[in-house]
Amino acid sequence: MIVAIDGPSGAGKSTVAKAVASKLGFSCLDTGAMYRAVAWRALKDGVSFDDAAGLGRIARECPIEFGMMPGDPLPSTVSIDGADVTMAIRTAEIDKAVSPVSAEPAVRDALVGQQQRIGRTGNYVVEGRDIGTVVFPGAEVKVFLTASAEERAMRRVKQNAERGVGSTDYEAVLADIRRRDEYDSTRASSPLKAAEDAITIDSTDISIDDVIDQICDLARERAV
Ligand code: DC
């Protein structure tokens, strides 16, 4: 079974996806981390964001792997071509670089293919922007998770402070979230939008625990 969770940045997708996966005993795939890893490698190699062929080559040829820390039930580390980038892909620099990289069709083609291959290997909660629309249009459960830009900025600042990486300046984070919302929802290739058969959950005024319970209930209903 595939549980697809799409939505704008900072809506709480990662927290919700991990919790739903561990409650249901599913694996979890963070597709945003894959676009971030490609952006990291492009910066490292000096590949320009308008070099479609160069970006596509990175996405096709550099293996992206998710790993477990000892004792973790779910993957928590990310590497590209053998380099551990778990923390390096969460910086403000990558937040900026990942939009143009993820808008590149050659990158999307390569990563979507990898995501589909991973998802076919078992029961997965998959989070991203185009999971219910493009990657797994036949997903049994499709959720579009959203929240106000202000609430998302507040949560992102808290998360960055906890991780000790990324900006903790609320106004700067809010401006970046608005910029990415605009970019992600107006790009030509797979813009962010809810699948027609997705259930939209607005988490501005409900707790993350309630969101998690709602999605687990949906998955259990669809499983019978
Ligand atoms: O979820 P995130 O913030 O880690 O995603 C990073 C970027 O990757 C974001 O700008 C949107 C893009 N992305 C995408 O285009 N498609 C996906 N399936 C996941 C992320």
JSON list of C-alpha atoms and ligand atoms in Angstrom, two decimals:
[
{"chain": "A", "resi": 1, "resn": "MET", "atom": "CA", "xyz": [0.00, 0.00, 0.00]},
{"chain": "A", "resi": 2, "resn": "ILE", "atom": "CA", "xyz": [1.12, 3.55, -0.73]},
{"chain": "A", "resi": 3, "resn": "VAL", "atom": "CA", "xyz": [0.13, 6.46, 1.51]},
{"chain": "A", "resi": 4, "resn": "ALA", "atom": "CA", "xyz": [0.96, 9.65, -0.45]},
{"chain": "A", "resi": 5, "resn": "ILE", "atom": "CA", "xyz": [1.45, 12.86, 1.53]},
{"chain": "A", "resi": 6, "resn": "ASP", "atom": "CA", "xyz": [1.87, 16.01, -0.54]},
{"chain": "A", "resi": 7, "resn": "GLY", "atom": "CA", "xyz": [1.82, 19.66, 0.41]},
{"chain": "A", "resi": 8, "resn": "PRO", "atom": "CA", "xyz": [3.81, 22.87, 0.62]},
{"chain": "A", "resi": 9, "resn": "SER", "atom": "CA", "xyz": [7.07, 23.21, 2.54]},
{"chain": "A", "resi": 10, "resn": "GLY", "atom": "CA", "xyz": [6.78, 23.34, 6.30]},
{"chain": "A", "resi": 11, "resn": "ALA", "atom": "CA", "xyz": [3.29, 21.80, 6.47]},
{"chain": "A", "resi": 12, "resn": "GLY", "atom": "CA", "xyz": [4.63, 19.09, 8.77]},
{"chain": "A", "resi": 13, "resn": "LYS", "atom": "CA", "xyz": [4.85, 16.37, 6.11]},
{"chain": "A", "resi": 14, "resn": "SER", "atom": "CA", "xyz": [8.09, 14.84, 7.40]},
{"chain": "A", "resi": 15, "resn": "THR", "atom": "CA", "xyz": [6.95, 14.60, 11.03]},
{"chain": "A", "resi": 16, "resn": "VAL", "atom": "CA", "xyz": [3.56, 13.24, 9.99]},
{"chain": "A", "resi": 17, "resn": "ALA", "atom": "CA", "xyz": [4.97, 10.80, 7.40]},
{"chain": "A", "resi": 18, "resn": "LYS", "atom": "CA", "xyz": [7.46, 9.31, 9.89]},
{"chain": "A", "resi": 19, "resn": "ALA", "atom": "CA", "xyz": [4.85, 8.94, 12.64]},
{"chain": "A", "resi": 20, "resn": "VAL", "atom": "CA", "xyz": [2.25, 7.41, 10.30]},
{"chain": "A", "resi": 21, "resn": "ALA", "atom": "CA", "xyz": [4.86, 4.97, 8.93]},
{"chain": "A", "resi": 22, "resn": "SER", "atom": "CA", "xyz": [5.95, 3.84, 12.36]},
{"chain": "A", "resi": 23, "resn": "LYS", "atom": "CA", "xyz": [2.34, 3.41, 13.59]},
{"chain": "A", "resi": 24, "resn": "LEU", "atom": "CA", "xyz": [1.37, 1.39, 10.51]},
{"chain": "A", "resi": 25, "resn": "GLY", "atom": "CA", "xyz": [4.67, -0.54, 10.35]},
{"chain": "A", "resi": 26, "resn": "PHE", "atom": "CA", "xyz": [5.37, 0.92, 6.86]},
{"chain": "A", "resi": 27, "resn": "SER", "atom": "CA", "xyz": [8.62, 2.25, 5.39]},
{"chain": "A", "resi": 28, "resn": "CYS", "atom": "CA", "xyz": [8.95, 5.95, 4.72]},
{"chain": "A", "resi": 29, "resn": "LEU", "atom": "CA", "xyz": [10.35, 7.82, 1.70]},
{"chain": "A", "resi": 30, "resn": "ASP", "atom": "CA", "xyz": [11.28, 11.53, 1.84]},
{"chain": "A", "resi": 31, "resn": "THR", "atom": "CA", "xyz": [11.40, 12.54, -1.84]},
{"chain": "A", "resi": 32, "resn": "GLY", "atom": "CA", "xyz": [12.33, 16.16, -1.01]},
{"chain": "A", "resi": 33, "resn": "ALA", "atom": "CA", "xyz": [15.62, 14.85, 0.40]},
{"chain": "A", "resi": 34, "resn": "MET", "atom": "CA", "xyz": [16.40, 13.35, -3.02]},
{"chain": "A", "resi": 35, "resn": "TYR", "atom": "CA", "xyz": [15.93, 16.73, -4.79]},
{"chain": "A", "resi": 36, "resn": "ARG", "atom": "CA", "xyz": [18.01, 18.36, -2.03]},
{"chain": "A", "resi": 37, "resn": "ALA", "atom": "CA", "xyz": [20.81, 15.80, -2.50]},
{"chain": "A", "resi": 38, "resn": "VAL", "atom": "CA", "xyz": [20.95, 16.52, -6.25]},
{"chain": "A", "resi": 39, "resn": "ALA", "atom": "CA", "xyz": [21.05, 20.29, -5.52]},
{"chain": "A", "resi": 40, "resn": "TRP", "atom": "CA", "xyz": [23.90, 19.72, -3.03]},
{"chain": "A", "resi": 41, "resn": "ARG", "atom": "CA", "xyz": [25.90, 17.76, -5.59]},
{"chain": "A", "resi": 42, "resn": "ALA", "atom": "CA", "xyz": [25.27, 20.39, -8.30]},
{"chain": "A", "resi": 43, "resn": "LEU", "atom": "CA", "xyz": [26.62, 23.11, -6.00]},
{"chain": "A", "resi": 44, "resn": "LYS", "atom": "CA", "xyz": [29.62, 20.96, -5.07]},
{"chain": "A", "resi": 45, "resn": "ASP", "atom": "CA", "xyz": [30.45, 20.20, -8.74]},
{"chain": "A", "resi": 46, "resn": "GLY", "atom": "CA", "xyz": [29.81, 23.78, -9.87]},
{"chain": "A", "resi": 47, "resn": "VAL", "atom": "CA", "xyz": [27.00, 22.65, -12.22]},
{"chain": "A", "resi": 48, "resn": "SER", "atom": "CA", "xyz": [24.89, 25.67, -13.07]},
{"chain": "A", "resi": 49, "resn": "PHE", "atom": "CA", "xyz": [21.11, 25.59, -12.44]},
{"chain": "A", "resi": 50, "resn": "ASP", "atom": "CA", "xyz": [20.40, 26.26, -16.10]},
{"chain": "A", "resi": 51, "resn": "ASP", "atom": "CA", "xyz": [22.57, 23.31, -17.22]},
{"chain": "A", "resi": 52, "resn": "ALA", "atom": "CA", "xyz": [19.72, 20.85, -17.78]},
{"chain": "A", "resi": 53, "resn": "ALA", "atom": "CA", "xyz": [21.99, 18.09, -19.10]},
{"chain": "A", "resi": 54, "resn": "GLY", "atom": "CA", "xyz": [24.43, 18.43, -16.17]},
{"chain": "A", "resi": 55, "resn": "LEU", "atom": "CA", "xyz": [21.66, 18.34, -13.56]},
{"chain": "A", "resi": 56, "resn": "GLY", "atom": "CA", "xyz": [20.00, 15.39, -15.28]},
{"chain": "A", "resi": 57, "resn": "ARG", "atom": "CA", "xyz": [23.29, 13.51, -15.31]},
{"chain": "A", "resi": 58, "resn": "ILE", "atom": "CA", "xyz": [23.71, 13.95, -11.55]},
{"chain": "A", "resi": 59, "resn": "ALA", "atom": "CA", "xyz": [20.17, 12.70, -10.91]},
{"chain": "A", "resi": 60, "resn": "ARG", "atom": "CA", "xyz": [20.66, 9.67, -13.16]},
{"chain": "A", "resi": 61, "resn": "GLU", "atom": "CA", "xyz": [24.22, 8.71, -12.24]},
{"chain": "A", "resi": 62, "resn": "CYS", "atom": "CA", "xyz": [24.73, 9.55, -8.57]},
{"chain": "A", "resi": 63, "resn": "PRO", "atom": "CA", "xyz": [23.05, 6.91, -6.40]},
{"chain": "A", "resi": 64, "resn": "ILE", "atom": "CA", "xyz": [21.00, 8.33, -3.52]},
{"chain": "A", "resi": 65, "resn": "GLU", "atom": "CA", "xyz": [20.73, 6.09, -0.49]},
{"chain": "A", "resi": 66, "resn": "PHE", "atom": "CA", "xyz": [18.79, 6.31, 2.75]},
{"chain": "A", "resi": 67, "resn": "GLY", "atom": "CA", "xyz": [20.30, 4.75, 5.86]},
{"chain": "A", "resi": 68, "resn": "MET", "atom": "CA", "xyz": [19.40, 3.96, 9.43]},
{"chain": "A", "resi": 69, "resn": "MET", "atom": "CA", "xyz": [21.17, 5.19, 12.53]},
{"chain": "A", "resi": 70, "resn": "PRO", "atom": "CA", "xyz": [21.68, 2.33, 15.02]},
{"chain": "A", "resi": 71, "resn": "GLY", "atom": "CA", "xyz": [18.42, 1.83, 16.91]},
{"chain": "A", "resi": 72, "resn": "ASP", "atom": "CA", "xyz": [16.30, 3.91, 14.50]},
{"chain": "A", "resi": 73, "resn": "PRO", "atom": "CA", "xyz": [13.25, 2.15, 13.10]},
{"chain": "A", "resi": 74, "resn": "LEU", "atom": "CA", "xyz": [13.11, 4.47, 10.07]},
{"chain": "A", "resi": 75, "resn": "PRO", "atom": "CA", "xyz": [15.77, 5.86, 7.74]},
{"chain": "A", "resi": 76, "resn": "SER", "atom": "CA", "xyz": [17.34, 9.05, 9.06]},
{"chain": "A", "resi": 77, "resn": "THR", "atom": "CA", "xyz": [20.46, 9.52, 6.96]},
{"chain": "A", "resi": 78, "resn": "VAL", "atom": "CA", "xyz": [20.82, 10.44, 3.28]},
{"chain": "A", "resi": 79, "resn": "SER", "atom": "CA", "xyz": [23.85, 9.99, 1.05]},
{"chain": "A", "resi": 80, "resn": "ILE", "atom": "CA", "xyz": [24.60, 10.77, -2.59]},
{"chain": "A", "resi": 81, "resn": "ASP", "atom": "CA", "xyz": [27.36, 8.94, -4.41]},
{"chain": "A", "resi": 82, "resn": "GLY", "atom": "CA", "xyz": [28.65, 7.74, -1.04]},
{"chain": "A", "resi": 83, "resn": "ALA", "atom": "CA", "xyz": [28.80, 11.20, 0.63]},
{"chain": "A", "resi": 84, "resn": "ASP", "atom": "CA", "xyz": [26.66, 11.56, 3.77]},
{"chain": "A", "resi": 85, "resn": "VAL", "atom": "CA", "xyz": [24.60, 14.76, 3.25]},
{"chain": "A", "resi": 86, "resn": "THR", "atom": "CA", "xyz": [22.03, 14.30, 6.04]},
{"chain": "A", "resi": 87, "resn": "MET", "atom": "CA", "xyz": [22.77, 17.70, 7.58]},
{"chain": "A", "resi": 88, "resn": "ALA", "atom": "CA", "xyz": [24.29, 19.44, 4.55]},
{"chain": "A", "resi": 89, "resn": "ILE", "atom": "CA", "xyz": [20.98, 19.31, 2.62]},
{"chain": "A", "resi": 90, "resn": "ARG", "atom": "CA", "xyz": [19.13, 21.25, 5.35]},
{"chain": "A", "resi": 91, "resn": "THR", "atom": "CA", "xyz": [21.03, 24.53, 5.05]},
{"chain": "A", "resi": 92, "resn": "ALA", "atom": "CA", "xyz": [19.52, 27.83, 3.83]},
{"chain": "A", "resi": 93, "resn": "GLU", "atom": "CA", "xyz": [21.81, 27.58, 0.79]},
{"chain": "A", "resi": 94, "resn": "ILE", "atom": "CA", "xyz": [20.18, 24.31, -0.27]},
{"chain": "A", "resi": 95, "resn": "ASP", "atom": "CA", "xyz": [16.69, 25.68, 0.57]},
{"chain": "A", "resi": 96, "resn": "LYS", "atom": "CA", "xyz": [17.36, 28.25, -2.18]},
{"chain": "A", "resi": 97, "resn": "ALA", "atom": "CA", "xyz": [19.14, 25.98, -4.67]},
{"chain": "A", "resi": 98, "resn": "VAL", "atom": "CA", "xyz": [16.59, 23.16, -4.58]},
{"chain": "A", "resi": 99, "resn": "SER", "atom": "CA", "xyz": [13.74, 25.06, -6.29]},
{"chain": "A", "resi": 100, "resn": "PRO", "atom": "CA", "xyz": [15.44, 25.52, -9.68]},
{"chain": "A", "resi": 101, "resn": "VAL", "atom": "CA", "xyz": [16.96, 22.03, -9.48]},
{"chain": "A", "resi": 102, "resn": "SER", "atom": "CA", "xyz": [13.59, 20.39, -8.76]},
{"chain": "A", "resi": 103, "resn": "ALA", "atom": "CA", "xyz": [11.94, 22.34, -11.59]},
{"chain": "A", "resi": 104, "resn": "GLU", "atom": "CA", "xyz": [14.24, 20.68, -14.13]},
{"chain": "A", "resi": 105, "resn": "PRO", "atom": "CA", "xyz": [12.33, 17.94, -16.04]},
{"chain": "A", "resi": 106, "resn": "ALA", "atom": "CA", "xyz": [15.45, 15.77, -16.55]},
{"chain": "A", "resi": 107, "resn": "VAL", "atom": "CA", "xyz": [15.95, 15.70, -12.77]},
{"chain": "A", "resi": 108, "resn": "ARG", "atom": "CA", "xyz": [12.30, 14.93, -12.12]},
{"chain": "A", "resi": 109, "resn": "ASP", "atom": "CA", "xyz": [12.25, 12.09, -14.68]},
{"chain": "A", "resi": 110, "resn": "ALA", "atom": "CA", "xyz": [15.25, 10.40, -13.09]},
{"chain": "A", "resi": 111, "resn": "LEU", "atom": "CA", "xyz": [14.10, 10.82, -9.49]},
{"chain": "A", "resi": 112, "resn": "VAL", "atom": "CA", "xyz": [10.46, 9.87, -10.16]},
{"chain": "A", "resi": 113, "resn": "GLY", "atom": "CA", "xyz": [11.67, 6.60, -11.71]},
{"chain": "A", "resi": 114, "resn": "GLN", "atom": "CA", "xyz": [13.79, 5.85, -8.62]},
{"chain": "A", "resi": 115, "resn": "GLN", "atom": "CA", "xyz": [10.90, 6.72, -6.29]},
{"chain": "A", "resi": 116, "resn": "GLN", "atom": "CA", "xyz": [8.55, 4.37, -8.15]},
{"chain": "A", "resi": 117, "resn": "ARG", "atom": "CA", "xyz": [11.08, 1.54, -7.95]},
{"chain": "A", "resi": 118, "resn": "ILE", "atom": "CA", "xyz": [11.57, 2.07, -4.20]},
{"chain": "A", "resi": 119, "resn": "GLY", "atom": "CA", "xyz": [7.81, 2.29, -3.53]},
{"chain": "A", "resi": 120, "resn": "ARG", "atom": "CA", "xyz": [7.12, -0.97, -5.34]},
{"chain": "A", "resi": 121, "resn": "THR", "atom": "CA", "xyz": [9.26, -2.88, -2.86]},
{"chain": "A", "resi": 122, "resn": "GLY", "atom": "CA", "xyz": [6.73, -2.73, 0.00]},
{"chain": "A", "resi": 123, "resn": "ASN", "atom": "CA", "xyz": [4.26, -0.66, 2.02]},
{"chain": "A", "resi": 124, "resn": "TYR", "atom": "CA", "xyz": [5.37, 2.96, 1.98]},
{"chain": "A", "resi": 125, "resn": "VAL", "atom": "CA", "xyz": [4.42, 6.38, 3.26]},
{"chain": "A", "resi": 126, "resn": "VAL", "atom": "CA", "xyz": [5.83, 8.70, 0.57]},
{"chain": "A", "resi": 127, "resn": "GLU", "atom": "CA", "xyz": [6.04, 12.45, 1.08]},
{"chain": "A", "resi": 128, "resn": "GLY", "atom": "CA", "xyz": [6.64, 15.13, -1.50]},
{"chain": "A", "resi": 129, "resn": "ARG", "atom": "CA", "xyz": [4.84, 17.49, -3.90]},
{"chain": "A", "resi": 130, "resn": "ASP", "atom": "CA", "xyz": [3.72, 15.28, -6.78]},
{"chain": "A", "resi": 131, "resn": "ILE", "atom": "CA", "xyz": [3.32, 11.87, -5.15]},
{"chain": "A", "resi": 132, "resn": "GLY", "atom": "CA", "xyz": [-0.47, 11.57, -5.52]},
{"chain": "A", "resi": 133, "resn": "THR", "atom": "CA", "xyz": [-0.50, 13.28, -8.93]},
{"chain": "A", "resi": 134, "resn": "VAL", "atom": "CA", "xyz": [2.56, 11.88, -10.76]},
{"chain": "A", "resi": 135, "resn": "VAL", "atom": "CA", "xyz": [4.67, 9.36, -8.84]},
{"chain": "A", "resi": 136, "resn": "PHE", "atom": "CA", "xyz": [1.88, 7.15, -7.46]},
{"chain": "A", "resi": 137, "resn": "PRO", "atom": "CA", "xyz": [-1.40, 8.25, -9.07]},
{"chain": "A", "resi": 138, "resn": "GLY", "atom": "CA", "xyz": [-2.89, 4.93, -7.94]},
{"chain": "A", "resi": 139, "resn": "ALA", "atom": "CA", "xyz": [-1.92, 5.40, -4.25]},
{"chain": "A", "resi": 140, "resn": "GLU", "atom": "CA", "xyz": [-4.55, 3.92, -1.92]},
{"chain": "A", "resi": 141, "resn": "VAL", "atom": "CA", "xyz": [-4.42, 6.97, 0.38]},
{"chain": "A", "resi": 142, "resn": "LYS", "atom": "CA", "xyz": [-3.71, 10.52, -0.84]},
{"chain": "A", "resi": 143, "resn": "VAL", "atom": "CA", "xyz": [-3.41, 13.38, 1.59]},
{"chain": "A", "resi": 144, "resn": "PHE", "atom": "CA", "xyz": [-2.73, 17.03, 0.77]},
{"chain": "A", "resi": 145, "resn": "LEU", "atom": "CA", "xyz": [-1.36, 18.49, 3.98]},
{"chain": "A", "resi": 146, "resn": "THR", "atom": "CA", "xyz": [-1.33, 22.24, 4.32]},
{"chain": "A", "resi": 147, "resn": "ALA", "atom": "CA", "xyz": [-1.23, 25.05, 6.91]},
{"chain": "A", "resi": 148, "resn": "SER", "atom": "CA", "xyz": [-1.00, 28.84, 6.78]},
{"chain": "A", "resi": 149, "resn": "ALA", "atom": "CA", "xyz": [2.37, 30.27, 5.66]},
{"chain": "A", "resi": 150, "resn": "GLU", "atom": "CA", "xyz": [2.80, 31.91, 9.09]},
{"chain": "A", "resi": 151, "resn": "GLU", "atom": "CA", "xyz": [2.21, 28.67, 10.97]},
{"chain": "A", "resi": 152, "resn": "ARG", "atom": "CA", "xyz": [4.56, 26.80, 8.65]},
{"chain": "A", "resi": 153, "resn": "ALA", "atom": "CA", "xyz": [7.28, 29.43, 9.15]},
{"chain": "A", "resi": 154, "resn": "MET", "atom": "CA", "xyz": [6.91, 29.14, 12.92]},
{"chain": "A", "resi": 155, "resn": "ARG", "atom": "CA", "xyz": [7.25, 25.34, 12.79]},
{"chain": "A", "resi": 156, "resn": "ARG", "atom": "CA", "xyz": [10.26, 25.53, 10.44]},
{"chain": "A", "resi": 157, "resn": "VAL", "atom": "CA", "xyz": [12.08, 27.98, 12.77]},
{"chain": "A", "resi": 158, "resn": "LYS", "atom": "CA", "xyz": [11.48, 25.60, 15.69]},
{"chain": "A", "resi": 159, "resn": "GLN", "atom": "CA", "xyz": [12.71, 22.61, 13.67]},
{"chain": "A", "resi": 160, "resn": "ASN", "atom": "CA", "xyz": [15.82, 24.48, 12.50]},
{"chain": "A", "resi": 161, "resn": "ALA", "atom": "CA", "xyz": [16.59, 25.50, 16.09]},
{"chain": "A", "resi": 162, "resn": "GLU", "atom": "CA", "xyz": [16.24, 21.89, 17.24]},
{"chain": "A", "resi": 163, "resn": "ARG", "atom": "CA", "xyz": [18.44, 20.56, 14.41]},
{"chain": "A", "resi": 164, "resn": "GLY", "atom": "CA", "xyz": [20.93, 23.39, 14.85]},
{"chain": "A", "resi": 165, "resn": "VAL", "atom": "CA", "xyz": [20.96, 23.94, 11.08]},
{"chain": "A", "resi": 166, "resn": "GLY", "atom": "CA", "xyz": [19.11, 26.43, 8.86]},
{"chain": "A", "resi": 167, "resn": "SER", "atom": "CA", "xyz": [17.80, 29.93, 9.64]},
{"chain": "A", "resi": 168, "resn": "THR", "atom": "CA", "xyz": [16.00, 30.74, 12.88]},
{"chain": "A", "resi": 169, "resn": "ASP", "atom": "CA", "xyz": [15.00, 34.24, 11.72]},
{"chain": "A", "resi": 170, "resn": "TYR", "atom": "CA", "xyz": [11.16, 34.07, 11.49]},
{"chain": "A", "resi": 171, "resn": "GLU", "atom": "CA", "xyz": [10.76, 36.84, 8.87]},
{"chain": "A", "resi": 172, "resn": "ALA", "atom": "CA", "xyz": [13.49, 35.38, 6.65]},
{"chain": "A", "resi": 173, "resn": "VAL", "atom": "CA", "xyz": [11.99, 31.88, 6.92]},
{"chain": "A", "resi": 174, "resn": "LEU", "atom": "CA", "xyz": [8.48, 33.21, 6.16]},
{"chain": "A", "resi": 175, "resn": "ALA", "atom": "CA", "xyz": [9.77, 35.07, 3.09]},
{"chain": "A", "resi": 176, "resn": "ASP", "atom": "CA", "xyz": [11.55, 31.90, 1.91]},
{"chain": "A", "resi": 177, "resn": "ILE", "atom": "CA", "xyz": [8.40, 29.77, 2.40]},
{"chain": "A", "resi": 178, "resn": "ARG", "atom": "CA", "xyz": [6.32, 32.27, 0.39]},
{"chain": "A", "resi": 179, "resn": "ARG", "atom": "CA", "xyz": [8.96, 32.35, -2.36]},
{"chain": "A", "resi": 180, "resn": "ARG", "atom": "CA", "xyz": [9.07, 28.55, -2.54]},
{"chain": "A", "resi": 181, "resn": "ASP", "atom": "CA", "xyz": [5.25, 28.22, -2.49]},
{"chain": "A", "resi": 182, "resn": "GLU", "atom": "CA", "xyz": [5.06, 30.56, -5.45]},
{"chain": "A", "resi": 183, "resn": "TYR", "atom": "CA", "xyz": [7.88, 28.79, -7.30]},
{"chain": "A", "resi": 184, "resn": "ASP", "atom": "CA", "xyz": [6.71, 25.22, -6.58]},
{"chain": "A", "resi": 185, "resn": "SER", "atom": "CA", "xyz": [3.07, 25.90, -7.53]},
{"chain": "A", "resi": 186, "resn": "THR", "atom": "CA", "xyz": [3.73, 27.84, -10.74]},
{"chain": "A", "resi": 187, "resn": "ARG", "atom": "CA", "xyz": [6.58, 25.82, -12.27]},
{"chain": "A", "resi": 188, "resn": "ALA", "atom": "CA", "xyz": [5.80, 24.15, -15.61]},
{"chain": "A", "resi": 189, "resn": "SER", "atom": "CA", "xyz": [6.93, 20.64, -14.64]},
{"chain": "A", "resi": 190, "resn": "SER", "atom": "CA", "xyz": [4.69, 18.89, -12.03]},
{"chain": "A", "resi": 191, "resn": "PRO", "atom": "CA", "xyz": [3.56, 22.01, -10.13]},
{"chain": "A", "resi": 192, "resn": "LEU", "atom": "CA", "xyz": [2.45, 21.52, -6.54]},
{"chain": "A", "resi": 193, "resn": "LYS", "atom": "CA", "xyz": [-1.28, 20.86, -6.50]},
{"chain": "A", "resi": 194, "resn": "ALA", "atom": "CA", "xyz": [-3.63, 18.51, -4.71]},
{"chain": "A", "resi": 195, "resn": "ALA", "atom": "CA", "xyz": [-4.64, 15.37, -6.63]},
{"chain": "A", "resi": 196, "resn": "GLU", "atom": "CA", "xyz": [-8.35, 15.45, -7.44]},
{"chain": "A", "resi": 197, "resn": "ASP", "atom": "CA", "xyz": [-8.97, 12.46, -5.21]},
{"chain": "A", "resi": 198, "resn": "ALA", "atom": "CA", "xyz": [-6.73, 13.68, -2.33]},
{"chain": "A", "resi": 199, "resn": "ILE", "atom": "CA", "xyz": [-8.10, 14.51, 1.08]},
{"chain": "A", "resi": 200, "resn": "THR", "atom": "CA", "xyz": [-6.95, 17.97, 2.12]},
{"chain": "A", "resi": 201, "resn": "ILE", "atom": "CA", "xyz": [-6.00, 18.37, 5.77]},
{"chain": "A", "resi": 202, "resn": "ASP", "atom": "CA", "xyz": [-5.32, 21.92, 7.02]},
{"chain": "A", "resi": 203, "resn": "SER", "atom": "CA", "xyz": [-3.17, 21.54, 10.11]},
{"chain": "A", "resi": 204, "resn": "THR", "atom": "CA", "xyz": [-3.09, 25.25, 11.09]},
{"chain": "A", "resi": 205, "resn": "ASP", "atom": "CA", "xyz": [-5.48, 24.77, 13.99]},
{"chain": "A", "resi": 206, "resn": "ILE", "atom": "CA", "xyz": [-5.28, 21.04, 14.67]},
{"chain": "A", "resi": 207, "resn": "SER", "atom": "CA", "xyz": [-2.53, 19.18, 16.43]},
{"chain": "A", "resi": 208, "resn": "ILE", "atom": "CA", "xyz": [-0.02, 17.07, 14.55]},
{"chain": "A", "resi": 209, "resn": "ASP", "atom": "CA", "xyz": [-1.19, 14.07, 16.62]},
{"chain": "A", "resi": 210, "resn": "ASP", "atom": "CA", "xyz": [-4.74, 14.53, 15.26]},
{"chain": "A", "resi": 211, "resn": "VAL", "atom": "CA", "xyz": [-3.39, 14.73, 11.71]},
{"chain": "A", "resi": 212, "resn": "ILE", "atom": "CA", "xyz": [-1.42, 11.50, 12.26]},
{"chain": "A", "resi": 213, "resn": "ASP", "atom": "CA", "xyz": [-4.49, 9.71, 13.67]},
{"chain": "A", "resi": 214, "resn": "GLN", "atom": "CA", "xyz": [-6.68, 10.85, 10.76]},
{"chain": "A", "resi": 215, "resn": "ILE", "atom": "CA", "xyz": [-4.23, 9.52, 8.18]},
{"chain": "A", "resi": 216, "resn": "CYS", "atom": "CA", "xyz": [-3.75, 6.20, 10.03]},
{"chain": "A", "resi": 217, "resn": "ASP", "atom": "CA", "xyz": [-7.56, 5.80, 10.13]},
{"chain": "A", "resi": 218, "resn": "LEU", "atom": "CA", "xyz": [-7.76, 6.43, 6.37]},
{"chain": "A", "resi": 219, "resn": "ALA", "atom": "CA", "xyz": [-5.05, 3.84, 5.70]},
{"chain": "A", "resi": 220, "resn": "ARG", "atom": "CA", "xyz": [-6.77, 1.25, 7.90]},
{"chain": "A", "resi": 221, "resn": "GLU", "atom": "CA", "xyz": [-10.13, 1.88, 6.16]},
{"chain": "A", "resi": 222, "resn": "ARG", "atom": "CA", "xyz": [-8.52, 1.41, 2.73]},
{"chain": "A", "resi": 223, "resn": "ALA", "atom": "CA", "xyz": [-6.68, -1.74, 3.87]},
{"chain": "A", "resi": 224, "resn": "VAL", "atom": "CA", "xyz": [-9.87, -3.72, 4.55]},
{"chain": "B", "resi": 1, "resn": "DC", "atom": "O1", "xyz": [10.00, 18.85, 1.15]},
{"chain": "B", "resi": 1, "resn": "DC", "atom": "P1", "xyz": [11.30, 19.62, 0.99]},
{"chain": "B", "resi": 1, "resn": "DC", "atom": "O2", "xyz": [11.24, 21.04, 1.47]},
{"chain": "B", "resi": 1, "resn": "DC", "atom": "O3", "xyz": [12.49, 18.88, 1.53]},
{"chain": "B", "resi": 1, "resn": "DC", "atom": "O4", "xyz": [11.50, 19.70, -0.60]},
{"chain": "B", "resi": 1, "resn": "DC", "atom": "C1", "xyz": [12.62, 20.32, -1.15]},
{"chain": "B", "resi": 1, "resn": "DC", "atom": "C2", "xyz": [12.28, 20.89, -2.54]},
{"chain": "B", "resi": 1, "resn": "DC", "atom": "O5", "xyz": [12.09, 19.83, -3.46]},
{"chain": "B", "resi": 1, "resn": "DC", "atom": "C3", "xyz": [11.06, 21.79, -2.62]},
{"chain": "B", "resi": 1, "resn": "DC", "atom": "O6", "xyz": [11.43, 23.05, -3.15]},
{"chain": "B", "resi": 1, "resn": "DC", "atom": "C4", "xyz": [10.12, 21.12, -3.56]},
{"chain": "B", "resi": 1, "resn": "DC", "atom": "C5", "xyz": [10.91, 20.02, -4.21]},
{"chain": "B", "resi": 1, "resn": "DC", "atom": "N1", "xyz": [10.20, 18.75, -4.28]},
{"chain": "B", "resi": 1, "resn": "DC", "atom": "C6", "xyz": [9.58, 18.45, -5.46]},
{"chain": "B", "resi": 1, "resn": "DC", "atom": "O7", "xyz": [9.58, 19.25, -6.38]},
{"chain": "B", "resi": 1, "resn": "DC", "atom": "N2", "xyz": [8.93, 17.24, -5.59]},
{"chain": "B", "resi": 1, "resn": "DC", "atom": "C7", "xyz": [8.91, 16.37, -4.58]},
{"chain": "B", "resi": 1, "resn": "DC", "atom": "N3", "xyz": [8.29, 15.19, -4.74]},
{"chain": "B", "resi": 1, "resn": "DC", "atom": "C8", "xyz": [9.54, 16.68, -3.34]},
{"chain": "B", "resi": 1, "resn": "DC", "atom": "C9", "xyz": [10.17, 17.90, -3.22]}
]
